[in-house]
mmCIF file of C-alpha atoms in Angstrom:
data_model
loop_
_atom_site.group_PDB
_atom_site.id
_atom_site.type_symbol
_atom_site.label_atom_id
_atom_site.label_comp_id
_atom_site.label_asym_id
_atom_site.label_seq_id
_atom_site.Cartn_x
_atom_site.Cartn_y
_atom_site.Cartn_z
ATOM 1 C CA UNK A 1353 -39.863 -125.972 106.041
ATOM 2 C CA UNK A 1354 -36.797 -125.761 108.264
ATOM 3 C CA UNK A 1355 -35.674 -122.620 106.398
ATOM 4 C CA UNK A 1356 -39.016 -120.942 107.045
ATOM 5 C CA UNK A 1357 -38.793 -121.890 110.709
ATOM 6 C CA UNK A 1358 -35.335 -120.295 110.856
ATOM 7 C CA UNK A 1359 -36.659 -117.139 109.189
ATOM 8 C CA UNK A 1360 -39.530 -117.003 111.685
ATOM 9 C CA UNK A 1361 -37.212 -117.535 114.657
ATOM 10 C CA UNK A 1362 -34.786 -114.877 113.372
ATOM 11 C CA UNK A 1363 -37.573 -112.380 112.795
ATOM 12 C CA UNK A 1364 -39.034 -113.010 116.251
ATOM 13 C CA UNK A 1365 -35.649 -112.587 117.921
ATOM 14 C CA UNK A 1366 -34.998 -109.367 115.967
ATOM 15 C CA UNK A 1367 -38.416 -107.982 116.883
ATOM 16 C CA UNK A 1368 -37.944 -108.966 120.536
ATOM 17 C CA UNK A 1369 -34.538 -107.319 120.525
ATOM 18 C CA UNK A 1370 -35.983 -104.054 119.266
ATOM 19 C CA UNK A 1371 -38.637 -104.124 122.016
ATOM 20 C CA UNK A 1372 -36.489 -105.319 124.883
ATOM 21 C CA UNK A 1373 -34.013 -104.143 126.157
ATOM 22 C CA UNK A 1374 -34.352 -101.384 123.495
ATOM 23 C CA UNK A 1375 -30.716 -101.343 122.550
ATOM 24 C CA UNK A 1376 -31.548 -100.950 118.904
ATOM 25 C CA UNK A 1377 -33.770 -98.406 117.232
ATOM 26 C CA UNK A 1378 -36.283 -100.208 114.936
ATOM 27 C CA UNK A 1379 -34.779 -98.455 111.894
ATOM 28 C CA UNK A 1380 -31.302 -99.663 112.893
ATOM 29 C CA UNK A 1381 -32.641 -103.201 113.269
ATOM 30 C CA UNK A 1382 -34.453 -103.000 109.914
ATOM 31 C CA UNK A 1383 -31.368 -101.698 108.085
ATOM 32 C CA UNK A 1384 -29.131 -104.388 109.568
ATOM 33 C CA UNK A 1385 -31.667 -107.086 108.756
ATOM 34 C CA UNK A 1386 -32.092 -105.922 105.149
ATOM 35 C CA UNK A 1387 -28.362 -105.584 104.546
ATOM 36 C CA UNK A 1388 -27.765 -109.081 105.927
ATOM 37 C CA UNK A 1389 -30.401 -110.549 103.594
ATOM 38 C CA UNK A 1390 -29.021 -108.749 100.506
ATOM 39 C CA UNK A 1391 -25.462 -109.734 101.397
ATOM 40 C CA UNK A 1392 -26.336 -113.377 102.024
ATOM 41 C CA UNK A 1393 -28.346 -113.660 98.808
ATOM 42 C CA UNK A 1394 -25.494 -112.194 96.803
ATOM 43 C CA UNK A 1395 -23.072 -114.559 98.445
ATOM 44 C CA UNK A 1396 -25.297 -117.519 97.634
ATOM 45 C CA UNK A 1397 -25.558 -116.810 93.916
ATOM 46 C CA UNK A 1398 -22.236 -115.180 92.939
ATOM 47 C CA UNK A 1399 -20.863 -117.704 90.406
ATOM 48 C CA UNK A 1400 -17.231 -117.634 91.548
ATOM 49 C CA UNK A 1401 -18.115 -118.548 95.137
ATOM 50 C CA UNK A 1402 -20.883 -120.987 94.263
ATOM 51 C CA UNK A 1403 -22.083 -121.397 97.805
ATOM 52 C CA UNK A 1404 -25.437 -122.412 96.376
ATOM 53 C CA UNK A 1405 -23.940 -125.506 94.735
ATOM 54 C CA UNK A 1406 -22.068 -126.320 97.902
ATOM 55 C CA UNK A 1407 -25.288 -126.166 99.851
ATOM 56 C CA UNK A 1408 -27.116 -128.409 97.369
ATOM 57 C CA UNK A 1409 -24.404 -131.077 97.248
ATOM 58 C CA UNK A 1410 -23.841 -130.690 101.018
ATOM 59 C CA UNK A 1411 -20.112 -131.143 100.420
ATOM 60 C CA UNK A 1412 -18.206 -129.633 103.317
ATOM 61 C CA UNK A 1413 -14.526 -128.816 102.806
ATOM 62 C CA UNK A 1414 -11.960 -126.286 103.995
ATOM 63 C CA UNK A 1415 -12.844 -123.961 101.128
ATOM 64 C CA UNK A 1416 -16.448 -123.788 102.288
ATOM 65 C CA UNK A 1417 -15.500 -123.336 105.941
ATOM 66 C CA UNK A 1418 -13.070 -120.492 105.123
ATOM 67 C CA UNK A 1419 -15.636 -118.870 102.800
ATOM 68 C CA UNK A 1420 -18.372 -119.036 105.441
ATOM 69 C CA UNK A 1421 -16.071 -117.698 108.160
ATOM 70 C CA UNK A 1422 -14.955 -114.804 105.983
ATOM 71 C CA UNK A 1423 -18.530 -114.117 104.933
ATOM 72 C CA UNK A 1424 -19.803 -113.932 108.495
ATOM 73 C CA UNK A 1425 -16.820 -111.857 109.667
ATOM 74 C CA UNK A 1426 -17.192 -109.315 106.841
ATOM 75 C CA UNK A 1427 -20.942 -109.170 107.438
ATOM 76 C CA UNK A 1428 -20.366 -108.524 111.137
ATOM 77 C CA UNK A 1429 -18.024 -105.625 110.414
ATOM 78 C CA UNK A 1430 -20.366 -104.265 107.753
ATOM 79 C CA UNK A 1431 -23.237 -104.318 110.235
ATOM 80 C CA UNK A 1432 -21.222 -102.408 112.852
ATOM 81 C CA UNK A 1433 -20.409 -99.702 110.290
ATOM 82 C CA UNK A 1434 -23.995 -99.500 109.005
ATOM 83 C CA UNK A 1435 -25.327 -99.444 112.553
ATOM 84 C CA UNK A 1436 -23.171 -96.435 113.432
ATOM 85 C CA UNK A 1437 -24.097 -94.563 110.249
ATOM 86 C CA UNK A 1438 -27.821 -95.154 110.784
ATOM 87 C CA UNK A 1439 -27.568 -94.208 114.465
ATOM 88 C CA UNK A 1440 -25.887 -90.917 113.526
ATOM 89 C CA UNK A 1441 -28.565 -90.242 110.901
ATOM 90 C CA UNK A 1442 -31.405 -90.857 113.376
ATOM 91 C CA UNK A 1443 -29.731 -88.664 115.997
ATOM 92 C CA UNK A 1444 -29.278 -85.881 113.428
ATOM 93 C CA UNK A 1445 -32.942 -86.249 112.518
ATOM 94 C CA UNK A 1446 -33.897 -85.884 116.207
ATOM 95 C CA UNK A 1447 -31.730 -82.760 116.521
ATOM 96 C CA UNK A 1448 -33.330 -81.248 113.433
ATOM 97 C CA UNK A 1449 -36.775 -81.685 114.992
ATOM 98 C CA UNK B 248 -14.518 -113.908 87.653
ATOM 99 C CA UNK B 249 -16.774 -112.685 90.427
ATOM 100 C CA UNK B 250 -19.695 -111.878 88.131
ATOM 101 C CA UNK B 251 -20.129 -112.627 84.429
ATOM 102 C CA UNK B 252 -20.127 -109.769 81.903
ATOM 103 C CA UNK B 253 -22.953 -109.760 79.295
ATOM 104 C CA UNK B 254 -22.494 -112.230 76.430
ATOM 105 C CA UNK B 255 -23.659 -109.644 73.852
ATOM 106 C CA UNK B 256 -24.306 -105.961 74.455
ATOM 107 C CA UNK B 257 -27.814 -105.736 73.014
ATOM 108 C CA UNK B 258 -31.418 -104.741 73.801
ATOM 109 C CA UNK B 259 -31.546 -106.049 77.393
ATOM 110 C CA UNK B 260 -28.442 -104.101 78.446
ATOM 111 C CA UNK B 261 -29.784 -100.957 76.768
ATOM 112 C CA UNK B 262 -33.135 -101.457 78.528
ATOM 113 C CA UNK B 263 -31.346 -101.599 81.900
ATOM 114 C CA UNK B 264 -29.145 -98.569 81.164
ATOM 115 C CA UNK B 265 -31.965 -96.415 79.761
ATOM 116 C CA UNK B 266 -34.370 -97.150 82.618
ATOM 117 C CA UNK B 267 -31.698 -96.682 85.282
ATOM 118 C CA UNK B 268 -30.765 -93.317 83.724
ATOM 119 C CA UNK B 269 -34.411 -92.265 83.449
ATOM 120 C CA UNK B 270 -35.372 -93.212 86.989
ATOM 121 C CA UNK B 271 -32.149 -91.699 88.377
ATOM 122 C CA UNK B 272 -32.781 -88.382 86.605
ATOM 123 C CA UNK B 273 -36.404 -88.290 87.810
ATOM 124 C CA UNK B 274 -35.394 -89.210 91.403
ATOM 125 C CA UNK B 275 -32.705 -86.518 91.499
ATOM 126 C CA UNK B 276 -34.925 -83.861 89.950
ATOM 127 C CA UNK B 277 -37.755 -84.389 92.435
ATOM 128 C CA UNK B 278 -37.639 -82.232 95.580
ATOM 129 C CA UNK B 279 -36.485 -84.065 98.725
ATOM 130 C CA UNK B 280 -39.518 -85.506 100.485
ATOM 131 C CA UNK B 281 -38.122 -88.038 102.956
ATOM 132 C CA UNK B 282 -35.215 -87.910 105.439
ATOM 133 C CA UNK B 283 -32.028 -89.648 104.199
ATOM 134 C CA UNK B 284 -32.400 -92.563 106.620
ATOM 135 C CA UNK B 285 -35.943 -93.128 105.315
ATOM 136 C CA UNK B 286 -34.790 -93.159 101.672
ATOM 137 C CA UNK B 287 -31.890 -95.453 102.526
ATOM 138 C CA UNK B 288 -34.238 -97.958 104.158
ATOM 139 C CA UNK B 289 -36.673 -97.825 101.235
ATOM 140 C CA UNK B 290 -33.798 -98.600 98.864
ATOM 141 C CA UNK B 291 -32.597 -101.463 101.066
ATOM 142 C CA UNK B 292 -36.087 -102.889 101.470
ATOM 143 C CA UNK B 293 -36.858 -102.880 97.729
ATOM 144 C CA UNK B 294 -33.449 -104.382 96.859
ATOM 145 C CA UNK B 295 -33.957 -107.022 99.541
ATOM 146 C CA UNK B 296 -37.444 -107.963 98.310
ATOM 147 C CA UNK B 297 -36.224 -108.066 94.699
ATOM 148 C CA UNK B 298 -33.357 -110.375 95.640
ATOM 149 C CA UNK B 299 -35.570 -112.561 97.824
ATOM 150 C CA UNK B 300 -38.325 -112.890 95.199
ATOM 151 C CA UNK B 301 -35.919 -113.627 92.350
ATOM 152 C CA UNK B 302 -34.036 -116.097 94.519
ATOM 153 C CA UNK B 303 -37.312 -117.825 95.390
ATOM 154 C CA UNK B 304 -38.650 -117.937 91.824
ATOM 155 C CA UNK B 305 -35.594 -118.151 89.608
ATOM 156 C CA UNK B 306 -32.527 -119.449 91.427
ATOM 157 C CA UNK B 307 -33.341 -123.127 91.019
ATOM 158 C CA UNK B 308 -34.034 -123.769 94.710
ATOM 159 C CA UNK B 309 -36.749 -125.038 94.312
ATOM 160 C CA UNK B 310 -38.105 -123.109 91.289
ATOM 161 C CA UNK B 311 -36.457 -121.890 88.100
ATOM 162 C CA UNK B 312 -39.229 -120.046 86.289
ATOM 163 C CA UNK B 313 -37.159 -117.417 84.468
ATOM 164 C CA UNK B 314 -33.669 -116.172 83.713
ATOM 165 C CA UNK B 315 -32.326 -112.654 83.705
ATOM 166 C CA UNK B 316 -30.254 -111.136 80.881
ATOM 167 C CA UNK B 317 -27.949 -113.310 78.779
ATOM 168 C CA UNK B 318 -26.902 -116.089 81.162
ATOM 169 C CA UNK B 319 -28.723 -118.265 83.710
ATOM 170 C CA UNK B 320 -25.977 -117.309 86.186
ATOM 171 C CA UNK B 321 -25.780 -113.988 87.977
ATOM 172 C CA UNK B 322 -24.165 -111.311 85.811
ATOM 173 C CA UNK B 323 -23.386 -107.605 86.180
ATOM 174 C CA UNK B 324 -26.634 -106.462 84.586
ATOM 175 C CA UNK B 325 -28.709 -108.666 86.904
ATOM 176 C CA UNK B 326 -27.060 -106.858 89.796
ATOM 177 C CA UNK B 327 -27.707 -103.432 88.245
ATOM 178 C CA UNK B 328 -31.362 -104.386 87.874
ATOM 179 C CA UNK B 329 -31.774 -105.706 91.399
ATOM 180 C CA UNK B 330 -29.585 -103.225 93.268
ATOM 181 C CA UNK B 331 -30.086 -100.031 91.234
ATOM 182 C CA UNK B 332 -33.148 -100.063 88.983
ATOM 183 C CA UNK B 333 -35.668 -101.747 91.302
ATOM 184 C CA UNK B 334 -34.728 -99.612 94.364
ATOM 185 C CA UNK B 335 -34.983 -96.424 92.283
ATOM 186 C CA UNK B 336 -38.399 -97.459 90.977
ATOM 187 C CA UNK B 337 -39.392 -98.428 94.531
ATOM 188 C CA UNK B 338 -38.334 -94.996 95.764
ATOM 189 C CA UNK B 339 -40.455 -93.334 93.068
ATOM 190 C CA UNK B 340 -43.343 -95.644 94.017
ATOM 191 C CA UNK B 341 -43.187 -94.541 97.665
ATOM 192 C CA UNK B 342 -42.746 -90.910 96.643
ATOM 193 C CA UNK B 343 -45.920 -90.991 94.554
ATOM 194 C CA UNK B 344 -47.691 -92.995 97.264
ATOM 195 C CA UNK B 345 -46.912 -90.289 99.830
ATOM 196 C CA UNK B 346 -48.466 -87.647 97.566
ATOM 197 C CA UNK B 347 -51.379 -90.005 96.874
ATOM 198 C CA UNK B 348 -51.983 -90.361 100.637
ATOM 199 C CA UNK B 349 -52.130 -86.589 101.092
ATOM 200 C CA UNK B 350 -54.770 -86.360 98.381
ATOM 201 C CA UNK B 351 -56.689 -89.143 100.194
ATOM 202 C CA UNK B 352 -57.271 -91.252 97.104
ATOM 203 C CA UNK B 353 -57.991 -94.965 97.345
ATOM 204 C CA UNK B 354 -55.018 -97.225 98.210
ATOM 205 C CA UNK B 355 -56.521 -100.070 96.199
ATOM 206 C CA UNK B 356 -56.663 -97.861 93.114
ATOM 207 C CA UNK B 357 -53.005 -96.972 93.651
ATOM 208 C CA UNK B 358 -52.007 -100.634 93.869
ATOM 209 C CA UNK B 359 -54.078 -101.427 90.762
ATOM 210 C CA UNK B 360 -52.479 -98.595 88.760
ATOM 211 C CA UNK B 361 -48.968 -99.557 89.865
ATOM 212 C CA UNK B 362 -49.609 -103.224 89.080
ATOM 213 C CA UNK B 363 -50.773 -102.253 85.603
ATOM 214 C CA UNK B 364 -47.733 -100.043 84.959
ATOM 215 C CA UNK B 365 -45.395 -102.760 86.300
ATOM 216 C CA UNK B 366 -46.996 -105.246 83.915
ATOM 217 C CA UNK B 367 -46.378 -102.817 81.027
ATOM 218 C CA UNK B 368 -42.704 -102.464 82.040
ATOM 219 C CA UNK B 369 -42.415 -106.237 82.343
ATOM 220 C CA UNK B 370 -43.849 -106.654 78.843
ATOM 221 C CA UNK B 371 -41.267 -104.158 77.537
ATOM 222 C CA UNK B 372 -38.524 -106.018 79.417
ATOM 223 C CA UNK B 373 -39.714 -109.281 77.916
ATOM 224 C CA UNK B 374 -39.534 -107.774 74.424
ATOM 225 C CA UNK B 375 -35.996 -106.562 75.167
ATOM 226 C CA UNK B 376 -35.043 -110.080 76.408
ATOM 227 C CA UNK B 377 -34.289 -108.881 79.919
ATOM 228 C CA UNK B 378 -36.267 -111.923 81.060
ATOM 229 C CA UNK B 379 -36.355 -115.351 79.498
ATOM 230 C CA UNK B 380 -39.377 -117.229 80.743
ATOM 231 C CA UNK B 381 -38.996 -120.922 81.527
ATOM 232 C CA UNK B 382 -42.601 -121.784 82.319
ATOM 233 C CA UNK B 383 -43.467 -118.397 83.779
ATOM 234 C CA UNK B 384 -46.351 -116.314 82.372
ATOM 235 C CA UNK B 385 -47.083 -112.631 82.700
ATOM 236 C CA UNK B 386 -50.407 -113.468 84.352
ATOM 237 C CA UNK B 387 -48.488 -115.025 87.272
ATOM 238 C CA UNK B 388 -46.713 -111.712 87.834
ATOM 239 C CA UNK B 389 -49.926 -109.867 88.697
ATOM 240 C CA UNK B 390 -50.489 -111.462 92.153
ATOM 241 C CA UNK B 391 -46.740 -111.103 92.813
ATOM 242 C CA UNK B 392 -46.899 -107.364 92.074
ATOM 243 C CA UNK B 393 -49.969 -106.926 94.262
ATOM 244 C CA UNK B 394 -48.238 -108.749 97.146
ATOM 245 C CA UNK B 395 -44.978 -106.823 96.716
ATOM 246 C CA UNK B 396 -46.722 -103.451 96.527
ATOM 247 C CA UNK B 397 -48.773 -104.222 99.596
ATOM 248 C CA UNK B 398 -45.507 -105.051 101.376
ATOM 249 C CA UNK B 399 -43.975 -101.755 100.191
ATOM 250 C CA UNK B 400 -46.962 -99.889 101.585
ATOM 251 C CA UNK B 401 -46.801 -101.737 104.924
ATOM 252 C CA UNK B 402 -43.074 -100.977 105.165
ATOM 253 C CA UNK B 403 -43.702 -97.329 104.264
ATOM 254 C CA UNK B 404 -46.197 -96.969 107.138
ATOM 255 C CA UNK B 405 -43.873 -98.833 109.516
ATOM 256 C CA UNK B 406 -41.033 -96.466 108.611
ATOM 257 C CA UNK B 407 -43.314 -93.464 109.137
ATOM 258 C CA UNK B 408 -44.068 -94.779 112.626
ATOM 259 C CA UNK B 409 -40.456 -95.709 113.437
ATOM 260 C CA UNK B 410 -39.037 -92.380 112.321
ATOM 261 C CA UNK B 411 -40.944 -90.668 115.149
ATOM 262 C CA UNK B 412 -39.225 -92.809 117.811
ATOM 263 C CA UNK B 413 -36.263 -91.035 119.387
ATOM 264 C CA UNK B 414 -32.971 -92.829 119.939
#
């Protein structure tokens, strides 16, 4: 239930962000959103990281904290790169028209 | 080990390789219909839905209705299926749908035909042991396919609308 509420809140914020103050093109927002979901799912189920088991047992240790920090940092950088690529693609598309 | 390799290289691995090769050849042979950013988003969306659905139904939180490939854990061939095969099939789905729209045929008929063909591919995958059901039945897949295809179509129309917006 809480997870669904988080998903709803995240979606609403993303949609609001695309509408106002229009910093992101909807396609940029969609790409970033989709990449984040794929990345997080992979992180949750990759056997060597086993974040899923950590989440079930709710055992918090330094390993988990470092993993989560790294995960979020890499995701952030990945999103910046993707954002720029998509922006360039959309601009090229506009020029072609 | 980040991801497990297959326990035995048998029918399920061949199924994945053959269908990836087939769908890749067809996708590359078809003339370009969508802008690159459109195709990229289709691929991301299908991969994302595949991951989300499998996570929901088979990851053990809360349901564990089926397993992929040889192990219950994530292995290389699960990733190939979710990140390569499904997006390629999704791309072909949207490609055909775009042609279907131009011809002004019924959308419901399109969903029904695609659901039927997906069920056939699932049956083949089941025979090749790509899936191991743990309480799941093929009949349960039908409403899932209908829902997923409706979501593909909604996303396709959203992308068509978004692509017109200038940056």
